[in-house]
GROMACS .gro file of C-alpha atoms in nm:
model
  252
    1UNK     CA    1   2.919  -3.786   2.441
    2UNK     CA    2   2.853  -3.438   2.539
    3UNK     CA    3   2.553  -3.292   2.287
    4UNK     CA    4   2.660  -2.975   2.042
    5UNK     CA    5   2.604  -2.633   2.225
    6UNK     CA    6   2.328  -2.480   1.995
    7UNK     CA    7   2.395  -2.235   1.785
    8UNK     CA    8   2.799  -2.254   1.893
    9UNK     CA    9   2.909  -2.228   1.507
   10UNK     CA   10   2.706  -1.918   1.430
   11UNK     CA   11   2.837  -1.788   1.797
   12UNK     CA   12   3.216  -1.862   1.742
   13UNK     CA   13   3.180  -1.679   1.430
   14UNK     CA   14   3.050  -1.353   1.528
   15UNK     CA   15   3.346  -1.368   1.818
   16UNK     CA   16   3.555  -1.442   1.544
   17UNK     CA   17   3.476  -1.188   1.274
   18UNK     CA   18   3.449  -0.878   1.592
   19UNK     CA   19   3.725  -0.989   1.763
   20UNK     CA   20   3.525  -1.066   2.067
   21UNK     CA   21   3.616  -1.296   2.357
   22UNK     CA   22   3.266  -1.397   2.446
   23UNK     CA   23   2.868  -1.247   2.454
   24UNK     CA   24   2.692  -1.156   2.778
   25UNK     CA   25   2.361  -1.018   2.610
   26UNK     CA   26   2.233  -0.721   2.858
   27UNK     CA   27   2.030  -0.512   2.590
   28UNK     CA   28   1.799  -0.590   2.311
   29UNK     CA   29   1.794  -0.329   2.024
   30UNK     CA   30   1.471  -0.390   1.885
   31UNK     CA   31   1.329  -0.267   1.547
   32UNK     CA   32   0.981  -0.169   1.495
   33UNK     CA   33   0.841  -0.191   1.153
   34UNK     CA   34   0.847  -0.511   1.034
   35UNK     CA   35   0.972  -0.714   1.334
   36UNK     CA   36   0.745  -0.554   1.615
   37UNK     CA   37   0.451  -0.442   1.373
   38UNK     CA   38   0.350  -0.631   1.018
   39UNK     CA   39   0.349  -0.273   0.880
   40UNK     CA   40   0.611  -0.303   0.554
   41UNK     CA   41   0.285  -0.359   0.312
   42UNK     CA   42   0.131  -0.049   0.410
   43UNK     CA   43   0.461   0.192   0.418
   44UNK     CA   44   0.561   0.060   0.061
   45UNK     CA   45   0.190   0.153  -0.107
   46UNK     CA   46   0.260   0.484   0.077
   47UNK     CA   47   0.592   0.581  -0.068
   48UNK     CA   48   0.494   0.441  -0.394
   49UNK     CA   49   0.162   0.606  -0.430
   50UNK     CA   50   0.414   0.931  -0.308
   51UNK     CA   51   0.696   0.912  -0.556
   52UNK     CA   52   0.501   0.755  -0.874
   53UNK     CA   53   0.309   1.140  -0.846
   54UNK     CA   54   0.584   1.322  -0.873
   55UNK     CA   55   0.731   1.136  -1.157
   56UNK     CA   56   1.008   0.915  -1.005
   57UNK     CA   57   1.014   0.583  -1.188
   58UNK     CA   58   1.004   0.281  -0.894
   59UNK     CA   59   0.852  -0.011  -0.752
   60UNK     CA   60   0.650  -0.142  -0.484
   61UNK     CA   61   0.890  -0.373  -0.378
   62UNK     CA   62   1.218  -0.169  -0.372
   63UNK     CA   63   1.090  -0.029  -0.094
   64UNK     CA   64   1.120  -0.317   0.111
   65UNK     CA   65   1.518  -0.238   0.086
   66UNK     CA   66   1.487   0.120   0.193
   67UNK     CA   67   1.353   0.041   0.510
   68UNK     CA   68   1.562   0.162   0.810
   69UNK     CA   69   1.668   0.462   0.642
   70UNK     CA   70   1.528   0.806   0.721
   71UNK     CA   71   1.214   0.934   0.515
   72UNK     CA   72   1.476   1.247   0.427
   73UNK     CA   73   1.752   0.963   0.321
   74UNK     CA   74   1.515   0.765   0.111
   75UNK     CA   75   1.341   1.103  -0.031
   76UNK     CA   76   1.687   1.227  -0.113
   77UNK     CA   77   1.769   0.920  -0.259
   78UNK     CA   78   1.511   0.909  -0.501
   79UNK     CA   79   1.563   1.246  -0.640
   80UNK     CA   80   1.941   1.234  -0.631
   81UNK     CA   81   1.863   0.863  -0.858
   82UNK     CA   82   1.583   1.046  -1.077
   83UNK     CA   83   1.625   1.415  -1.097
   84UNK     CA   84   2.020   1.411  -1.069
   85UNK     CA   85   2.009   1.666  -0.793
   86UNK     CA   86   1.986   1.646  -0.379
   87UNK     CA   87   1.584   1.721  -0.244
   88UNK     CA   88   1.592   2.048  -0.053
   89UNK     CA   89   1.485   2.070   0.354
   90UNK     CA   90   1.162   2.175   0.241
   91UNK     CA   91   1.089   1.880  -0.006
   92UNK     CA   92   1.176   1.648   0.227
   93UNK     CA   93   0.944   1.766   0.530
   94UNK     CA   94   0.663   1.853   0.265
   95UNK     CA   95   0.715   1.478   0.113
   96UNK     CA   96   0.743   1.314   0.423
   97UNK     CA   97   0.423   1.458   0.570
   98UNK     CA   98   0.253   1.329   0.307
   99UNK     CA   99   0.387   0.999   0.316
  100UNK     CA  100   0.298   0.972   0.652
  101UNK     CA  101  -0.080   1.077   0.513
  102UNK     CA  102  -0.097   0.821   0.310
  103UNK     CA  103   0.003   0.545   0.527
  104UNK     CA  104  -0.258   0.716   0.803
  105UNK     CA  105  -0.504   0.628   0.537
  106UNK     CA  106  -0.482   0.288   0.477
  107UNK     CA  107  -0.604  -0.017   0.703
  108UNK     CA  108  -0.484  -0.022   1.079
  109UNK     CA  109  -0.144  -0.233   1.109
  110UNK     CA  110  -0.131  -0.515   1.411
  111UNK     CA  111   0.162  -0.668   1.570
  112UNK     CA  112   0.364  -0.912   1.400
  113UNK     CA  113   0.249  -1.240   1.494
  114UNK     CA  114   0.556  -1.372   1.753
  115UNK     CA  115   0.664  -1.029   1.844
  116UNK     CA  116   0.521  -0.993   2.210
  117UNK     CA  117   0.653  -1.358   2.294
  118UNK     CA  118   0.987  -1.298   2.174
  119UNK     CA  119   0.958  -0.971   2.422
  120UNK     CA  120   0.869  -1.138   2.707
  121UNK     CA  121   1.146  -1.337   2.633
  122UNK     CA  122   1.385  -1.114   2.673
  123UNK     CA  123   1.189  -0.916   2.935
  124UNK     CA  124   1.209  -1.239   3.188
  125UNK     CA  125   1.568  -1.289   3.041
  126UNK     CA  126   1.665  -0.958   3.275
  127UNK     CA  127   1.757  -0.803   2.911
  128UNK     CA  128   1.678  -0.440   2.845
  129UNK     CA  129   1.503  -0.344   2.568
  130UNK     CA  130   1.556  -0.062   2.338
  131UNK     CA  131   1.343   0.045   2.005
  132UNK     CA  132   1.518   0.171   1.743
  133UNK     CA  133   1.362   0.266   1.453
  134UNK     CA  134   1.396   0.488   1.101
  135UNK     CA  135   1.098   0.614   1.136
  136UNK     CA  136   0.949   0.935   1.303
  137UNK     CA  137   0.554   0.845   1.250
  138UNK     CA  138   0.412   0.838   1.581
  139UNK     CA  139   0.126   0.633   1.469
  140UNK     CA  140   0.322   0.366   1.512
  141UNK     CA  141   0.597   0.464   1.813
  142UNK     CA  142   0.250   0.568   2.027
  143UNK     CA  143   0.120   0.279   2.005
  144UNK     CA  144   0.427   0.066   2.164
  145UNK     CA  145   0.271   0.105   2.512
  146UNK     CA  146  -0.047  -0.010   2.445
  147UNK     CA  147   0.028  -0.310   2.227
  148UNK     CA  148   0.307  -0.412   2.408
  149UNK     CA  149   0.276  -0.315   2.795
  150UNK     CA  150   0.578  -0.287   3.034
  151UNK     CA  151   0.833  -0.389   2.744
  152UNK     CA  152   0.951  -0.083   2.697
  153UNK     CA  153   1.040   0.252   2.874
  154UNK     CA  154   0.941   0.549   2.761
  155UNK     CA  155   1.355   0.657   2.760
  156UNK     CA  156   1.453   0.382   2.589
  157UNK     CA  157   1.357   0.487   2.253
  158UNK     CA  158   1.589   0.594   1.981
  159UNK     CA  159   1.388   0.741   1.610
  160UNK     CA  160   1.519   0.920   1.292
  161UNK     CA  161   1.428   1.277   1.512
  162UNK     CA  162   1.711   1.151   1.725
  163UNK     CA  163   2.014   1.065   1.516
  164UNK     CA  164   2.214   1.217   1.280
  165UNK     CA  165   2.288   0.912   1.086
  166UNK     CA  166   2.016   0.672   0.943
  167UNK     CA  167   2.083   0.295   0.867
  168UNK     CA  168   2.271   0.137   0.720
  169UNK     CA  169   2.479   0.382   0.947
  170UNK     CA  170   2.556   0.224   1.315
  171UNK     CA  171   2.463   0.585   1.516
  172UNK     CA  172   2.099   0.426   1.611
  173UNK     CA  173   2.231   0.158   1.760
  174UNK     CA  174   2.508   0.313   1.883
  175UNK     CA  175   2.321   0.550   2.052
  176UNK     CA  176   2.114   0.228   2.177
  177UNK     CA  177   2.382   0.116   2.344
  178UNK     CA  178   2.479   0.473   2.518
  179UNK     CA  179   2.110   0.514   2.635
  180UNK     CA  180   2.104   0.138   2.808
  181UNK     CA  181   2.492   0.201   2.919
  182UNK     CA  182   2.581  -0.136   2.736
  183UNK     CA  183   2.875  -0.282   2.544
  184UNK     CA  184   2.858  -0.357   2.178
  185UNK     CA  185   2.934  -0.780   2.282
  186UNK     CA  186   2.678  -0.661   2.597
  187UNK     CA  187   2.404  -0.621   2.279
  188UNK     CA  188   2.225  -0.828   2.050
  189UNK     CA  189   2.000  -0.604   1.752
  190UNK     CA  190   1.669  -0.804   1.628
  191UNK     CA  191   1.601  -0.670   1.252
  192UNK     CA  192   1.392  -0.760   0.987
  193UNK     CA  193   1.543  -0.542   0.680
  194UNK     CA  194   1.961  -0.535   0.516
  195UNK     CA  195   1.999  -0.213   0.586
  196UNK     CA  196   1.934  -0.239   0.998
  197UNK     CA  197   2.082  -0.569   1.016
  198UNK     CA  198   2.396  -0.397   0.855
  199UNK     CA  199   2.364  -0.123   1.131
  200UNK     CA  200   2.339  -0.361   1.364
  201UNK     CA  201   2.650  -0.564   1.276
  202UNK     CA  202   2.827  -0.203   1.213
  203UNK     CA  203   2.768  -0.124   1.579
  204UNK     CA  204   2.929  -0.443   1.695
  205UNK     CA  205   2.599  -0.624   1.823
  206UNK     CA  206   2.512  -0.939   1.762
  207UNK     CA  207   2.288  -0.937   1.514
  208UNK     CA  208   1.972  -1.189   1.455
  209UNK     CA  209   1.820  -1.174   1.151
  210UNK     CA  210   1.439  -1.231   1.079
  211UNK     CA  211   1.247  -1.292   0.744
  212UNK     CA  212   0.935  -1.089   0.806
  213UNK     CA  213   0.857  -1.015   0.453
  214UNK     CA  214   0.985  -1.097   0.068
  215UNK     CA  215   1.352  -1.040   0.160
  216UNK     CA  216   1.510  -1.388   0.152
  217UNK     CA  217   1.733  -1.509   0.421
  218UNK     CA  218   2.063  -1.510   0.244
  219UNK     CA  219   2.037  -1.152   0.156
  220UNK     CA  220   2.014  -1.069   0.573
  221UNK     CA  221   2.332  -1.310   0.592
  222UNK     CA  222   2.535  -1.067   0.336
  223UNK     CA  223   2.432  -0.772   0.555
  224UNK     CA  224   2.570  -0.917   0.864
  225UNK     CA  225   2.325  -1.119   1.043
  226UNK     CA  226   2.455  -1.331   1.299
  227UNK     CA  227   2.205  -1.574   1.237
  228UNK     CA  228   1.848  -1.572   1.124
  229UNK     CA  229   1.523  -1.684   1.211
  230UNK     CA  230   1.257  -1.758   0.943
  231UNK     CA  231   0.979  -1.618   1.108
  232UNK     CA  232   0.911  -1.410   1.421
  233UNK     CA  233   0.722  -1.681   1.596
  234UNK     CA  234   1.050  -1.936   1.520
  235UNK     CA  235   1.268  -1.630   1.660
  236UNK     CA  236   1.057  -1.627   2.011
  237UNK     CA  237   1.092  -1.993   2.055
  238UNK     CA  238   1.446  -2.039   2.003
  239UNK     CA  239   1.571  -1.754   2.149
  240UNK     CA  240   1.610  -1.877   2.533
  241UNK     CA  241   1.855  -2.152   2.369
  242UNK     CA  242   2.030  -1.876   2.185
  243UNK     CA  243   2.108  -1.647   2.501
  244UNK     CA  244   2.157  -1.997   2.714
  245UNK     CA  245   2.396  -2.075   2.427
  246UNK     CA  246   2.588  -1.695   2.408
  247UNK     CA  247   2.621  -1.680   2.810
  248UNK     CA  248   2.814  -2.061   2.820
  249UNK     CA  249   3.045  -1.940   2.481
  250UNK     CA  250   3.383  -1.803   2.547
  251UNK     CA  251   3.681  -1.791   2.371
  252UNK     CA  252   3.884  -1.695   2.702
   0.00000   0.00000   0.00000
């Protein structure tokens, strides 16, 4: 008896639900904070310690669901929820500088435990990779290089300063896919938060899901994850079977 191909039911169902024939992963859309860097602690007690001074009424936590958007998109948020009314420019770059402040402040973040092997992963894989992240802090993005060396070219980076759009909105990744000259079934997105796994699945791309933080799995499955991982060390180890698995899956 010929053994199941792994993950062929979560495979067949992407194809199914994009209308897809069959995978050939040839770029990697890779998010930063809270997949590449354990960093989601430190940017929630930033925006909280931000918007509990000016009187907005929130929670550490919530934050945890804003990530992927655009410090403008969640300021703007916030004020259009509390104050009934849109931030102005000015609010938004004079908020967002200090948010950035505050997370400069507090301890140094690291790497997320898994996140270099599931790199090199892809990296001997022959698949590009591409960040793509919400955020404009270069504390973070200037750090890539060093903590991760020869995984990603400097052109191959896509930030709020470069879109229009913010997630849950596909543009990042679509303009992912422009910058490595890929398909959307030529791409597969790795996110750790709703609304960049529902980007991700917006753009087309299959879409793996990892639980990084408090957000349970089942809530990444309602945004559109493919499948999902329950850790970032599980992702790196199972992810040669998963791109074995995508290239010998066809519906053809």
């Amino acid at each position: 008896m010929i053994p199941p191909v792994p993950f062929s039911n979560e495979i067949f169902r992407f194809l199914d639900r994009h209308h897809f024939e069959r995978i050939i992963p040839r770029a990697a859309l890779i998010d930063m904070d809270g997949t590449l860097y354990d960093s989601m602690r430190n940017h929630t007690a930033a925006w909280y310690r931000l918007m509990t001074e000016i009187g907005v009424k929130c929670t550490p936590e919530e934050f945890y669901l804003y990530e992927g958007r655009t410090g403008a998109s969640t300021i703007n948020q916030l004020f259009l929820r509390e104050f009934g009314r849109e931030a102005t420019d000015e609010e938004k770059e004079t908020l967002y500088k200090r948010k950035t402040e505050y997370f400069r402040e507090l301890p140094a973040v690291r790497p997320m435990p898994g996140a270099l092997d599931m790199l090199t992963v892809l990296r001997d894989s022959g698949i590009q990779r591409v960040l793509v992240t919400g955020s404009g802090q270069r504390s973070l993005i200037d750090r890539i290089s060093a903590d991760f060396p020869g995984m990603f070219d400097e052109d191959k980076i896509i930030t709020s300063r470069d879109v229009t759009h913010g997630k849950p909105h596909p543009e990042p990744f679509i303009r992912a896919m422009q910058l490595a000259r890929v398909s959307p079934s030529q791409s597969i997105v790795i996110e750790n938060a709703p609304l960049g796994v529902e980007a991700g699945d917006r753009a087309g791309a299959f879409t793996i899901g990892v639980t990084t933080g408090p957000i349970p799995r089942e809530t990444l499955e309602e945004a559109g994850a493919a499948i999902v991982f329950p850790s970032m060390p599980e992702c790196a180890r199972l992810l040669p079977s998963l791109l074995l698995s995508m290239l010998s899956i066809s519906k053809i």
